[in-house]
C-alpha positions as a printed NumPy array, in Angstrom:
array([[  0.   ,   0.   ,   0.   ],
       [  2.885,   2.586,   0.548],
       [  3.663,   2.859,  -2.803],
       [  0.052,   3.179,  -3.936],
       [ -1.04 ,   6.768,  -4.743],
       [ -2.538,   9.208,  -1.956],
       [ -5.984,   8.752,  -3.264],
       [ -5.517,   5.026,  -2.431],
       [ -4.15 ,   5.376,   0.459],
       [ -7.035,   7.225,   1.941],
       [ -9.418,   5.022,   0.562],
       [ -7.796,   1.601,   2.633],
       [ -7.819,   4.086,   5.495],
       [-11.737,   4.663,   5.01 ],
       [-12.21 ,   1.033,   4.297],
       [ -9.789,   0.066,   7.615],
       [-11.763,   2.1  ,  10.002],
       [-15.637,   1.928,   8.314],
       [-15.763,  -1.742,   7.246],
       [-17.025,  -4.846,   9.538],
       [-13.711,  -7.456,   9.925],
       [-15.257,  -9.733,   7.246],
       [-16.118,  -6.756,   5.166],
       [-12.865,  -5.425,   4.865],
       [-11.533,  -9.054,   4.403],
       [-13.307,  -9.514,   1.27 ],
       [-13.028,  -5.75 ,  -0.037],
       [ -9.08 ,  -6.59 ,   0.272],
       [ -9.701, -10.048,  -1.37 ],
       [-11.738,  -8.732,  -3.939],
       [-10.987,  -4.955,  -4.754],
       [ -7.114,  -4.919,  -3.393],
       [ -6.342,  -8.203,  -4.542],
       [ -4.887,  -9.391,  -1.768],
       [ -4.492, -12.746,  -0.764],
       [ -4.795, -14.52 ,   2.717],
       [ -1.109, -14.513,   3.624],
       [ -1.22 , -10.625,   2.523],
       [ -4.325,  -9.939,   4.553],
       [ -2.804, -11.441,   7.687],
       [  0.384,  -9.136,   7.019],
       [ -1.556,  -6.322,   6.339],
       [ -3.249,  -7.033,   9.745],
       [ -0.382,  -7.499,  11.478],
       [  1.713,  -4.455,  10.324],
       [ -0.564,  -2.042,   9.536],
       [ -0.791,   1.612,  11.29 ],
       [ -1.909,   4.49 ,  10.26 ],
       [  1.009,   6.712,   8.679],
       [  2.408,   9.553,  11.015],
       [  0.758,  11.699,   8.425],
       [ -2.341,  10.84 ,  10.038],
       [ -3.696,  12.292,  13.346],
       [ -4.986,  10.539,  15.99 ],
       [ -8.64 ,  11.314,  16.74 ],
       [-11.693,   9.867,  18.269],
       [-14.131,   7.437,  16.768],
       [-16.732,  10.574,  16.674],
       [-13.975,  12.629,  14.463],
       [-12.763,   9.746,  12.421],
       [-16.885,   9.493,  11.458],
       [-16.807,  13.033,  10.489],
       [-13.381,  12.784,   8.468],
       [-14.114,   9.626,   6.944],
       [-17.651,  11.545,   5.226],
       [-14.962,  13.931,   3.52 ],
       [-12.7  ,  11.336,   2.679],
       [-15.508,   9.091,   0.923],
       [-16.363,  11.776,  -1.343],
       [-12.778,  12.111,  -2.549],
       [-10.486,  14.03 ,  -0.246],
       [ -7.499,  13.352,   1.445],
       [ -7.118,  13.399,   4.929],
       [ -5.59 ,  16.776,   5.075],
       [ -8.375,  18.09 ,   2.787],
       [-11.104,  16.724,   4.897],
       [ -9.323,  18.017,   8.386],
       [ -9.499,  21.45 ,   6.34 ],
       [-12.988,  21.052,   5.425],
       [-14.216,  19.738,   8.963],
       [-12.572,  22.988,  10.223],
       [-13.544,  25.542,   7.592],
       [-17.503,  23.527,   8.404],
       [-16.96 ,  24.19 ,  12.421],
       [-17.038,  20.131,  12.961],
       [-13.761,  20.701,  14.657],
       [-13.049,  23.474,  16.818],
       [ -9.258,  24.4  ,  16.682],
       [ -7.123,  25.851,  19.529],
       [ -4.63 ,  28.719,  17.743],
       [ -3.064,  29.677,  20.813],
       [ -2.008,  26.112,  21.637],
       [ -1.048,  25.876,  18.132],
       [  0.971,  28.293,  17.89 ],
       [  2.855,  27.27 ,  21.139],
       [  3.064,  23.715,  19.18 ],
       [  4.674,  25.922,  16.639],
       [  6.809,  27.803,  18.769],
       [  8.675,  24.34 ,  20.932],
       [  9.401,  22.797,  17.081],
       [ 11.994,  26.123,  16.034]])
């Protein structure tokens, strides 16, 4: 999957955190291509890329709605704030910021 385009990317993240166990099994069986031994891999190995925030079920839901209609994460974080789904702290932002230089 790393080597797969962004766009695919974010859709095995939708399909990783939407889809029933034996839903996602045969979604990577049928529309991946995968085959057992890679599904138990995959299983085994897989995390979310650093690229990708940690958030709650409730703001995965909300994120995942963006990301089925064809964004990328960052695109649907930027969306969910621009909407007011997420609420964003600038002041403890910017002190994020400020540690990092």
């Amino acid at each position: 999957m790393v080597k797969n385009s962004q766009r695919v990317q974010d859709e095995f993240l939708y399909d990783w955190n939407s889809l029933a166990d034996e839903e996602l099994k045969n979604k990577l069986i049928n529309y991946y291509s995968l085959n057992g031994s890679e599904i138990d891999e995959i299983s085994r190995k897989t995390r979310v890329p650093s690229s990708y925030a940690s958030v709650g079920k409730k703001a995965m839901e909300i994120l995942l709605t963006y990301i089925k209609d064809g964004c990328s994460y960052t695109e649907a974080l930027d969306k969910a704030i621009n909407e007011g789904k997420f609420k964003v702290d600038i002041e403890h932002i910017s002190s994020i910021e400020e540690k990092k230089q």
